[in-house]
Amino acid sequence: MDSGRLYFDPSSGNNMLFLGNCDPIFRGIGMKLDLEGFLAGAKSVVNMEETYGSKRRLFFSSPEDLYDEEYYDEQLPEKKRRLTPEQIHLLEKSFEAENKLEPEKKTQLAKKLGLQPRQVAVWFQNRRARWKTKQLERDYDLLKSSYDSLRSDYESMVKENEKLKSEVVSLTEKLLTKELAGAPLQNEKSDQLPVDSAHVAAPQISVKVEDRLSSGSGGSAVVDEDCPQLLDSGDSYFPNDNYQECMALIEIVQSEEDDGSEDGRNYLSDVFVTPEQHHHEEGEVLGWWGWS
DNA sequence: TTGTGTTTTATTGCCTCC
DNA sequence: GGAGGCAATAAAACACAA
């Protein structure tokens, strides 16, 4: 560790290589050498494998070199030196062009920068890692804004839905009130509540027909115990409260209406029915009104 | 000045590909 | 099996507040 490090010597303006602490036998010994000289092929000193890792790197051609005074310096340089802005600029430019290095390009770049090829490789490796991290952040931001937008759409739709539901309830009430006031609605029903279109959006609610028909005056509609089910048993557009409110009104209307109707039917009987009843009720043609 | 957090450079170990 | 890539990590360098 901490061996073969490059640093910039401000006094000479040269990139220098720090050799020391690289091997048990050299531990504690530090030395400097002129990198330019090294790169130019100064042969007496360094025989270095490019690859670090588990391999042992050889710094001296012979043990004698270890004791050669000219390579020592009392003042130990920094262990790690940051690259100069110029070096980084060139590396960045190369990275922009290509984020992976061909071996030739690596050597070429290393020479140009006065660095070891290994340093260039490491720089690219770290640069790729940084790029990846940034890319992940960008992707996260993108997904988050997309999620936020969808969520906001969803929330406004929920609000709109609530609004429409309360509108339905209030209109239903008005309708029933009108009916209670005595206005015959038989002819209006098909206009106001076309069965086909109504199918699309209503919970299925039923009134037991036999109950409705059983007596002249006392026959009250009874809500089927199993009835308050929605077609889609999951999310309801028609909360239980509203449903019960409506059913209470229907009960009143129906008990009023039974007396006078010709066939014992009113438009509400067409409206509130379960699919089961739609099939089971004998002799009765029941419509149904559903919300989707 | 010092403590602390962040960034950069370098190492290690594992994996894949040829 | 060697070369090269990547993830994880160490450690130096740097930035900055107190």
XYZ file of C-alpha atoms (C1' of nucleotides) in Angstrom:
328
model
C 0.000 0.000 0.000
C 0.869 3.597 -0.428
C 3.489 2.706 -2.898
C 4.316 4.099 -6.247
C 2.261 7.188 -5.648
C 2.457 10.117 -7.912
C 2.638 13.613 -6.608
C 3.297 17.039 -7.928
C 6.451 18.741 -6.781
C 5.774 22.485 -6.700
C 9.467 23.301 -6.447
C 10.376 21.575 -9.670
C 6.995 21.664 -11.341
C 7.364 17.996 -12.125
C 5.227 15.004 -11.418
C 7.157 12.826 -9.060
C 6.688 9.253 -8.075
C 6.850 8.312 -4.461
C 8.295 4.909 -3.871
C 8.082 3.604 -0.401
C 6.170 1.500 2.024
C 5.434 -0.795 -0.822
C 6.937 -3.996 0.280
C 7.896 -5.428 3.634
C 11.558 -5.069 2.880
C 11.178 -1.475 1.776
C 8.682 -0.444 4.398
C 9.368 2.873 5.944
C 11.608 3.985 3.179
C 10.527 6.803 0.996
C 12.094 8.142 -2.144
C 11.360 10.399 -5.002
C 12.208 10.165 -8.618
C 11.554 12.398 -11.527
C 8.627 11.021 -13.403
C 9.644 12.609 -16.640
C 12.907 10.826 -16.365
C 11.082 7.701 -15.494
C 8.849 7.983 -18.459
C 11.764 8.815 -20.701
C 13.196 5.512 -19.806
C 15.468 6.136 -16.874
C 16.539 2.607 -16.634
C 18.514 2.249 -13.509
C 15.715 2.524 -11.091
C 12.343 1.184 -11.707
C 11.066 -2.071 -12.884
C 7.464 -1.792 -12.045
C 4.620 -3.971 -12.999
C 1.632 -2.017 -14.001
C -0.708 -4.219 -12.132
C -0.991 -3.811 -8.415
C -3.281 -6.141 -6.532
C -1.818 -9.226 -5.087
C 1.269 -9.025 -7.213
C 4.471 -7.708 -5.706
C 5.860 -4.756 -7.513
C 9.545 -4.403 -8.023
C 10.932 -0.908 -7.644
C 14.613 -1.524 -7.909
C 16.582 -3.379 -10.417
C 18.911 -4.525 -7.685
C 19.121 -4.414 -3.890
C 21.976 -1.937 -4.257
C 19.627 0.635 -5.672
C 17.840 0.577 -2.366
C 20.800 2.194 -0.728
C 21.583 4.643 -3.459
C 21.559 7.994 -1.685
C 20.527 10.013 -4.708
C 16.992 8.630 -4.587
C 16.346 9.566 -1.013
C 14.931 12.712 0.269
C 14.549 13.758 3.863
C 11.306 15.435 3.105
C 8.666 12.818 2.459
C 6.033 13.835 -0.017
C 2.316 13.358 0.381
C 1.155 9.846 0.005
C -1.646 10.677 -2.320
C -1.732 13.471 -4.768
C -4.759 14.778 -6.522
C -4.582 15.197 -10.216
C -4.069 18.657 -11.589
C -6.985 20.500 -13.183
C -5.329 20.081 -16.557
C -5.017 16.364 -16.107
C -8.583 16.099 -14.970
C -9.745 18.209 -17.873
C -8.112 15.909 -20.385
C -9.363 12.828 -18.591
C -12.875 14.223 -18.558
C -12.672 14.969 -22.242
C -11.560 11.441 -22.966
C -14.292 10.066 -20.746
C -16.878 12.088 -22.622
C -15.654 10.644 -25.877
C -15.536 7.113 -24.559
C -16.193 5.898 -21.066
C -14.064 2.801 -21.460
C -10.470 2.772 -22.482
C -8.795 0.673 -25.082
C -5.388 -0.445 -23.834
C -3.668 1.618 -26.516
C -5.624 4.689 -25.707
C -4.872 4.188 -22.060
C -1.126 4.082 -22.630
C -1.333 7.036 -24.951
C -3.314 9.051 -22.455
C -1.038 8.087 -19.616
C 1.985 9.325 -21.531
C 0.244 12.514 -22.438
C -0.713 13.159 -18.829
C 2.482 11.993 -17.243
C 0.644 9.346 -15.307
C 0.923 5.634 -15.018
C -1.488 3.694 -17.232
C -2.782 2.092 -14.081
C -3.691 5.509 -12.710
C -5.575 6.334 -15.851
C -7.410 3.040 -15.652
C -8.279 3.636 -12.015
C -9.440 7.141 -12.784
C -11.767 5.827 -15.483
C -13.039 3.135 -13.205
C -13.837 5.612 -10.464
C -15.306 8.003 -12.984
C -17.632 5.305 -14.259
C -18.703 4.598 -10.701
C -19.448 8.295 -10.137
C -21.348 8.464 -13.396
C -23.397 5.466 -12.408
C -24.287 7.007 -9.073
C -25.348 10.227 -10.765
C -27.338 8.289 -13.303
C -29.155 6.469 -10.530
C -29.967 9.795 -8.929
C -31.277 11.138 -12.203
C -33.394 8.043 -12.729
C -34.735 8.330 -9.227
C -35.686 11.966 -9.748
C -37.369 11.099 -13.004
C -39.369 8.301 -11.466
C -40.265 10.425 -8.490
C -41.596 13.282 -10.570
C -43.525 10.823 -12.672
C -44.950 9.274 -9.530
C -45.833 12.678 -8.076
C -47.623 13.652 -11.224
C -49.613 10.428 -11.305
C -50.448 10.796 -7.673
C -51.700 14.310 -8.153
C -53.851 13.155 -11.088
C -55.221 10.409 -8.949
C -56.051 12.751 -6.111
C -57.870 15.184 -8.344
C -59.829 12.306 -9.828
C -60.800 11.141 -6.365
C -62.008 14.644 -5.557
C -63.955 14.822 -8.770
C -65.450 11.470 -7.990
C -66.548 12.619 -4.551
C -68.145 15.638 -6.091
C -70.024 13.573 -8.621
C -71.200 11.175 -5.968
C -72.666 13.921 -3.848
C -74.310 15.328 -6.947
C -75.921 11.983 -7.621
C -77.199 11.796 -4.075
C -78.661 15.263 -4.128
C -80.290 14.720 -7.509
C -81.764 11.454 -6.331
C -83.213 13.179 -3.332
C -84.711 15.886 -5.483
C -86.196 13.323 -7.765
C -87.777 11.453 -4.931
C -89.112 14.595 -3.379
C -90.696 15.482 -6.651
C -92.236 12.093 -6.863
C -93.525 12.342 -3.352
C -95.198 15.556 -4.336
C -97.323 13.510 -6.703
C -95.894 14.107 -10.120
C -96.187 10.938 -12.166
C -92.835 9.889 -13.350
C -93.653 6.881 -15.431
C -93.051 8.651 -18.660
C -90.068 10.513 -17.462
C -88.113 7.616 -16.234
C -86.885 6.433 -19.549
C -85.693 9.891 -20.380
C -83.980 10.503 -17.160
C -82.577 7.137 -16.485
C -82.096 5.216 -19.627
C -81.507 1.695 -18.550
C -78.681 0.997 -20.898
C -76.624 3.925 -19.867
C -77.523 3.442 -16.277
C -76.115 -0.018 -16.375
C -72.760 1.426 -16.620
C -72.507 3.090 -13.322
C -74.725 1.929 -10.549
C -74.448 -0.282 -7.540
C -77.007 -2.953 -7.787
C -79.740 -2.514 -5.361
C -82.920 -4.455 -5.260
C -86.308 -4.388 -3.778
C -88.160 -7.603 -3.241
C -90.937 -7.521 -5.712
C -93.251 -9.903 -3.949
C -93.116 -7.680 -0.925
C -93.786 -4.700 -3.004
C -96.761 -6.359 -4.632
C -98.081 -8.284 -1.717
C -100.563 -5.773 -0.420
C -102.320 -2.730 -1.557
C -101.213 -0.349 1.058
C -99.026 -2.014 3.547
C -96.708 -3.649 1.088
C -93.446 -2.097 1.780
C -90.329 -2.693 -0.075
C -87.780 -4.629 1.823
C -84.192 -4.387 1.104
C -82.729 -7.730 0.422
C -80.339 -8.649 3.164
C -77.759 -9.683 0.681
C -78.434 -6.885 -1.585
C -76.200 -3.940 -0.892
C -73.479 -5.321 -2.998
C -71.745 -3.629 -5.738
C -70.904 -5.239 -8.956
C -67.297 -4.700 -8.235
C -67.116 -5.774 -4.661
C -63.959 -3.810 -4.269
C -63.897 -0.048 -4.275
C -67.270 1.505 -4.177
C -68.353 4.741 -5.668
C -71.407 4.621 -3.532
C -70.645 4.518 0.124
C -72.896 2.646 2.499
C -74.248 5.790 4.073
C -75.518 7.104 0.805
C -76.881 3.786 -0.106
C -78.870 3.466 3.085
C -80.136 6.991 2.740
C -81.384 6.266 -0.721
C -82.958 3.044 0.291
C -84.852 4.722 3.062
C -86.280 7.167 0.577
C -87.086 4.448 -1.867
C -88.979 2.593 0.774
C -91.148 5.571 1.414
C -91.793 6.225 -2.230
C -92.613 2.680 -3.004
C -95.043 2.246 -0.202
C -96.777 5.353 -1.442
C -96.779 4.279 -5.018
C -97.903 0.733 -4.721
C -101.481 1.715 -4.344
C -101.872 3.554 -7.533
C -99.616 1.935 -10.014
C -101.154 -0.116 -12.738
C -98.745 -2.961 -12.793
C -97.224 -2.638 -9.430
C -94.046 -1.280 -10.914
C -92.405 2.020 -10.679
C -89.280 3.240 -12.225
C -87.357 2.538 -9.121
C -88.204 -1.074 -9.358
C -86.470 -1.018 -12.652
C -83.605 0.672 -11.129
C -82.777 -1.267 -8.003
C -82.140 -4.881 -8.555
C -79.405 -7.362 -8.150
C -78.216 -9.445 -11.006
C -79.418 -12.502 -9.125
C -82.860 -11.080 -8.854
C -82.770 -10.052 -12.397
C -82.672 -13.723 -13.157
C -84.744 -15.045 -10.308
C -87.696 -12.791 -10.178
C -90.554 -14.511 -11.900
C -92.869 -12.568 -14.048
C -91.188 -9.360 -13.288
C -89.087 -7.495 -15.732
C -86.688 -5.582 -13.659
C -84.211 -3.129 -14.852
C -81.112 -2.327 -12.973
C -79.067 0.657 -12.421
C -75.478 0.389 -11.878
C -72.530 2.546 -11.497
C -69.308 1.273 -12.781
C -7.329 25.005 15.051
C -9.994 21.147 15.121
C -13.632 18.026 14.334
C -16.489 16.263 10.834
C -18.400 15.279 6.435
C -17.426 14.783 1.490
C -14.638 13.809 -2.484
C -10.947 11.661 -4.762
C -7.474 8.233 -5.452
C -6.184 3.648 -4.823
C -6.644 -1.343 -3.298
C -8.807 -5.784 -2.844
C -11.510 -9.533 -4.079
C -14.654 -11.468 -7.047
C -16.595 -12.224 -11.560
C -16.763 -12.661 -16.593
C -14.846 -13.138 -21.006
C -11.593 -14.735 -24.260
C -5.177 -18.516 -16.614
C -4.759 -13.676 -17.581
C -6.940 -9.224 -18.407
C -10.188 -6.117 -17.325
C -14.505 -4.587 -15.045
C -17.096 -3.696 -10.922
C -18.518 -3.260 -5.940
C -16.909 -2.417 -1.615
C -13.756 -0.272 1.018
C -9.588 2.339 2.869
C -7.341 6.364 3.366
C -5.609 10.835 1.930
C -7.082 15.321 0.542
C -10.157 18.796 0.878
C -14.070 21.906 2.533
C -16.205 24.097 6.080
C -18.466 25.230 10.349
C -17.727 26.173 15.234
